[in-house]
Amino acid sequence: MHLILGGTFDPVHHGHLRMAVELRERLGVDRVALVPCHIPPHREQPGTRSEDRLALLKLAIAGEPGLTVDDRELNRQGPSFTAETLSQLRDELGPREPLAMVVGMDSFAGFHRWRDWRRIPELAHIIVVNRPGAELEPQSEPAQLLNQRKAAAINELHGRPAGLCLALDLPLLEISATGIRERIRSGRSPRYLLPDPVWQAIRDRGLYRDEV
Ligand code: ATP
């Protein structure tokens, strides 16, 4: 199974990294690919250049064979549409290999506003990670999708290439990139919220200091 975790990673932190490790173990896969987006269509634009976010990600996963970075969205022009990324991956993997994308419940609540969202379950499984405070409107389209395609157990995902939805509870760290950016901007330390080499590179590059 090929498993991807997309995000802005502005910057990557221990919340992302722990989630990726927990997922890798729960799903029983060799690797999780972190996919930084170039221009996120559904949220505020990252204040940091793609190449800086990518460099920080590479530092964060250095020496960890279970995590990789897939920078394909940074090499594409224009907004990063997940359907397009999954379609490229499907072409590369062939029709039979299971492909799964991971998304936090907070993002999944707006899934029906993603470009070509109905194509996504045709291309991949969707693993929705529960996050405190994030709930679905029971009648909403994402809630219906989750119900209609619900996998009874993790193992089912390995038996089909795409099409299932799985809501997963994982032990999560209460860390957000927003909180890290705010700390740096106001001169407080983000140490221990993210890997030390990432914090060092943020200082070397002078990132997040003068964001508005
Ligand atoms: P921001 O604070 O800028 O919104 P973020 O920390 O939420 O950023 P993103 O890059 O937007 O990070 O998140 C990428 C993915 O990781 C999303 O699916 C999001 O739900 C998930 N995620 C973010 N923070 C955590 C965390 N602490 N634990 C688990 N998952 C997280």
Short mmCIF file of C-alpha atoms and ligand atoms in Angstrom, two decimals:
data_model
loop_
_atom_site.label_atom_id
_atom_site.label_comp_id
_atom_site.label_asym_id
_atom_site.label_seq_id
_atom_site.Cartn_x
_atom_site.Cartn_y
_atom_site.Cartn_z
CA MET A 1 0.00 0.00 0.00
CA HIS A 2 1.13 3.52 -0.82
CA LEU A 3 0.15 5.96 1.93
CA ILE A 4 0.35 9.73 1.61
CA LEU A 5 -0.05 12.57 4.11
CA GLY A 6 -0.50 15.98 2.52
CA GLY A 7 -0.21 19.35 4.18
CA THR A 8 1.31 22.79 4.10
CA PHE A 9 3.98 21.84 6.64
CA ASP A 10 4.60 25.48 7.45
CA PRO A 11 6.66 24.32 9.32
CA VAL A 12 6.65 20.55 9.84
CA HIS A 13 6.42 19.66 13.56
CA HIS A 14 6.30 16.68 15.91
CA GLY A 15 2.49 16.49 15.60
CA HIS A 16 2.83 15.63 11.90
CA LEU A 17 5.79 13.32 12.42
CA ARG A 18 4.27 11.35 15.29
CA MET A 19 1.03 10.98 13.36
CA ALA A 20 2.96 9.64 10.35
CA VAL A 21 4.80 7.09 12.52
CA GLU A 22 1.59 5.97 14.28
CA LEU A 23 -0.11 5.58 10.90
CA ARG A 24 2.72 3.61 9.42
CA GLU A 25 2.53 1.16 12.30
CA ARG A 26 -1.27 0.94 12.43
CA LEU A 27 -1.54 0.39 8.68
CA GLY A 28 1.42 -1.96 8.60
CA VAL A 29 3.13 -0.21 5.67
CA ASP A 30 6.84 0.28 5.10
CA ARG A 31 6.70 4.00 4.48
CA VAL A 32 4.50 7.08 4.66
CA ALA A 33 5.05 9.78 2.03
CA LEU A 34 4.68 13.38 3.21
CA VAL A 35 3.40 15.54 0.35
CA PRO A 36 3.89 19.29 0.84
CA CYS A 37 1.47 21.38 -1.19
CA HIS A 38 2.61 24.23 -3.36
CA ILE A 39 -0.43 26.48 -3.28
CA PRO A 40 -3.20 25.13 -1.04
CA PRO A 41 -6.53 25.94 -2.70
CA HIS A 42 -8.64 25.83 0.47
CA ARG A 43 -6.77 27.79 3.06
CA GLU A 44 -4.59 30.79 3.64
CA GLN A 45 -1.44 30.76 1.54
CA PRO A 46 1.71 29.74 3.40
CA GLY A 47 3.92 32.73 4.14
CA THR A 48 6.98 30.60 3.54
CA ARG A 49 8.48 29.68 0.20
CA SER A 50 7.94 26.13 -1.00
CA GLU A 51 11.67 25.49 -1.11
CA ASP A 52 12.07 26.46 2.55
CA ARG A 53 9.16 24.24 3.65
CA LEU A 54 10.64 21.39 1.61
CA ALA A 55 14.12 21.85 3.09
CA LEU A 56 12.66 21.74 6.62
CA LEU A 57 10.72 18.58 5.82
CA LYS A 58 13.82 16.86 4.49
CA LEU A 59 15.70 17.73 7.68
CA ALA A 60 12.80 16.44 9.79
CA ILE A 61 12.79 12.97 8.23
CA ALA A 62 16.55 12.57 7.78
CA GLY A 63 17.61 9.16 9.07
CA GLU A 64 14.04 7.82 9.32
CA PRO A 65 13.52 5.21 6.60
CA GLY A 66 9.80 4.94 7.39
CA LEU A 67 9.10 8.48 6.17
CA THR A 68 9.70 10.01 2.76
CA VAL A 69 8.97 13.36 1.11
CA ASP A 70 7.18 13.49 -2.22
CA ASP A 71 7.68 16.94 -3.72
CA ARG A 72 5.58 16.46 -6.87
CA GLU A 73 3.10 19.23 -5.97
CA LEU A 74 5.92 21.75 -5.64
CA ASN A 75 6.98 20.95 -9.19
CA ARG A 76 3.53 21.62 -10.61
CA GLN A 77 2.33 25.07 -11.55
CA GLY A 78 -0.78 26.45 -9.88
CA PRO A 79 -2.89 25.18 -6.99
CA SER A 80 -2.26 21.74 -5.53
CA PHE A 81 -5.37 19.68 -6.16
CA THR A 82 -5.34 16.35 -4.34
CA ALA A 83 -7.35 14.63 -7.10
CA GLU A 84 -4.59 15.48 -9.56
CA THR A 85 -1.86 14.18 -7.24
CA LEU A 86 -3.75 10.93 -6.66
CA SER A 87 -4.41 10.51 -10.35
CA GLN A 88 -0.67 10.84 -11.08
CA LEU A 89 0.13 8.34 -8.33
CA ARG A 90 -2.50 5.92 -9.62
CA ASP A 91 -0.91 6.05 -13.08
CA GLU A 92 2.47 5.26 -11.54
CA LEU A 93 1.26 2.50 -9.20
CA GLY A 94 -1.01 0.74 -11.70
CA PRO A 95 -4.66 -0.17 -11.12
CA ARG A 96 -4.24 -2.79 -8.41
CA GLU A 97 -1.91 -1.36 -5.77
CA PRO A 98 -3.79 0.05 -2.76
CA LEU A 99 -3.35 3.82 -2.44
CA ALA A 100 -4.51 5.75 0.63
CA MET A 101 -4.53 9.40 1.61
CA VAL A 102 -4.67 10.64 5.17
CA VAL A 103 -6.58 13.71 6.18
CA GLY A 104 -7.42 15.25 9.54
CA MET A 105 -11.10 15.43 10.49
CA ASP A 106 -10.83 19.24 10.42
CA SER A 107 -9.88 19.19 6.73
CA PHE A 108 -12.25 16.37 5.86
CA ALA A 109 -15.23 18.44 7.08
CA GLY A 110 -14.74 20.62 3.97
CA PHE A 111 -13.99 17.70 1.62
CA HIS A 112 -16.98 18.43 -0.63
CA ARG A 113 -15.40 21.74 -1.57
CA TRP A 114 -12.22 20.11 -2.90
CA ARG A 115 -11.78 20.15 -6.67
CA ASP A 116 -13.08 16.90 -8.23
CA TRP A 117 -13.72 15.44 -4.77
CA ARG A 118 -16.02 12.73 -6.09
CA ARG A 119 -13.11 11.30 -8.09
CA ILE A 120 -10.94 10.95 -5.00
CA PRO A 121 -12.51 7.75 -3.58
CA GLU A 122 -12.23 6.20 -7.04
CA LEU A 123 -8.50 6.76 -6.92
CA ALA A 124 -7.63 6.08 -3.28
CA HIS A 125 -8.82 5.06 0.16
CA ILE A 126 -9.42 7.95 2.56
CA ILE A 127 -8.18 7.65 6.12
CA VAL A 128 -9.72 10.31 8.33
CA VAL A 129 -7.90 10.96 11.58
CA ASN A 130 -10.12 12.16 14.38
CA ARG A 131 -8.96 15.41 15.95
CA PRO A 132 -10.27 16.92 19.16
CA GLY A 133 -12.93 19.52 18.49
CA ALA A 134 -13.41 18.51 14.85
CA GLU A 135 -16.74 16.88 14.07
CA LEU A 136 -18.78 16.29 10.94
CA GLU A 137 -22.28 17.64 10.41
CA PRO A 138 -24.29 14.38 10.36
CA GLN A 139 -26.10 15.24 7.11
CA SER A 140 -23.09 16.75 5.34
CA GLU A 141 -21.66 15.23 2.17
CA PRO A 142 -18.37 14.22 3.86
CA ALA A 143 -20.37 12.42 6.61
CA GLN A 144 -22.43 10.59 3.98
CA LEU A 145 -19.31 9.60 2.06
CA LEU A 146 -17.74 8.25 5.23
CA ASN A 147 -20.86 6.21 6.04
CA GLN A 148 -21.38 4.83 2.56
CA ARG A 149 -17.81 3.72 2.10
CA LYS A 150 -16.94 2.85 5.65
CA ALA A 151 -14.30 0.12 6.10
CA ALA A 152 -15.10 -2.26 8.95
CA ALA A 153 -11.43 -2.88 9.70
CA ILE A 154 -8.01 -1.63 8.67
CA ASN A 155 -7.24 -4.89 6.88
CA GLU A 156 -9.95 -4.27 4.29
CA LEU A 157 -7.87 -1.43 2.87
CA HIS A 158 -5.14 -3.83 1.86
CA GLY A 159 -7.53 -5.97 -0.15
CA ARG A 160 -8.72 -3.26 -2.56
CA PRO A 161 -6.94 -0.53 -4.52
CA ALA A 162 -9.29 2.32 -3.51
CA GLY A 163 -12.81 3.26 -2.48
CA LEU A 164 -12.96 2.80 1.29
CA CYS A 165 -13.10 5.37 4.09
CA LEU A 166 -11.71 4.71 7.53
CA ALA A 167 -12.04 6.96 10.57
CA LEU A 168 -9.12 6.36 12.87
CA ASP A 169 -8.33 7.37 16.44
CA LEU A 170 -4.64 7.93 16.97
CA PRO A 171 -2.72 9.33 19.91
CA LEU A 172 -2.08 12.90 18.75
CA LEU A 173 0.14 15.67 20.02
CA GLU A 174 -1.46 19.06 20.57
CA ILE A 175 0.88 20.97 18.28
CA SER A 176 0.00 23.28 15.42
CA ALA A 177 2.15 25.06 12.89
CA THR A 178 0.16 28.22 13.64
CA GLY A 179 1.23 28.04 17.30
CA ILE A 180 4.85 27.59 16.29
CA ARG A 181 4.77 30.56 13.90
CA GLU A 182 3.18 32.72 16.60
CA ARG A 183 5.84 31.77 19.13
CA ILE A 184 8.69 32.59 16.76
CA ARG A 185 7.09 35.88 15.73
CA SER A 186 6.71 36.97 19.33
CA GLY A 187 10.23 35.91 20.31
CA ARG A 188 9.22 32.82 22.32
CA SER A 189 10.85 29.43 21.88
CA PRO A 190 9.21 26.65 19.86
CA ARG A 191 11.85 24.20 21.04
CA TYR A 192 10.68 20.59 21.57
CA LEU A 193 7.57 21.18 19.45
CA LEU A 194 9.59 20.38 16.34
CA PRO A 195 12.90 18.61 15.63
CA ASP A 196 15.98 20.57 16.70
CA PRO A 197 17.56 20.55 13.20
CA VAL A 198 14.33 22.08 11.85
CA TRP A 199 14.35 24.83 14.50
CA GLN A 200 18.04 25.46 13.77
CA ALA A 201 17.35 25.79 10.03
CA ILE A 202 14.43 28.15 10.72
CA ARG A 203 16.85 30.41 12.61
CA ASP A 204 19.58 30.10 9.97
CA ARG A 205 17.11 31.05 7.24
CA GLY A 206 15.43 33.75 9.32
CA LEU A 207 11.97 32.26 8.78
CA TYR A 208 8.68 33.21 10.51
CA ARG A 209 10.10 36.28 12.22
CA ASP A 210 8.24 39.03 10.47
CA GLU A 211 5.02 37.45 9.34
CA VAL A 212 1.96 39.71 9.50
P1 ATP B 1 -1.64 25.22 10.56
O1 ATP B 1 -1.55 25.45 12.06
O2 ATP B 1 -0.79 26.15 9.74
O3 ATP B 1 -3.06 25.09 10.08
P2 ATP B 1 -1.07 22.40 10.87
O4 ATP B 1 -0.11 22.27 12.00
O5 ATP B 1 -2.52 22.05 11.13
O6 ATP B 1 -0.93 23.83 10.26
P3 ATP B 1 -0.95 21.25 8.18
O7 ATP B 1 0.27 21.29 7.35
O8 ATP B 1 -2.10 22.07 7.78
O9 ATP B 1 -0.48 21.53 9.70
O10 ATP B 1 -1.43 19.75 8.40
C1 ATP B 1 -1.14 18.66 7.56
C2 ATP B 1 -1.95 17.48 8.04
O11 ATP B 1 -1.53 17.12 9.35
C3 ATP B 1 -3.46 17.76 8.13
O12 ATP B 1 -4.16 16.60 7.69
C4 ATP B 1 -3.69 18.03 9.61
O13 ATP B 1 -5.00 17.64 9.99
C5 ATP B 1 -2.62 17.14 10.24
N1 ATP B 1 -2.10 17.66 11.52
C6 ATP B 1 -1.69 18.89 11.81
N2 ATP B 1 -1.27 19.00 13.08
C7 ATP B 1 -1.41 17.77 13.63
C8 ATP B 1 -1.16 17.21 14.93
N3 ATP B 1 -0.69 17.94 15.94
N4 ATP B 1 -1.45 15.91 15.10
C9 ATP B 1 -1.94 15.18 14.09
N5 ATP B 1 -2.21 15.65 12.86
C10 ATP B 1 -1.95 16.91 12.62
#
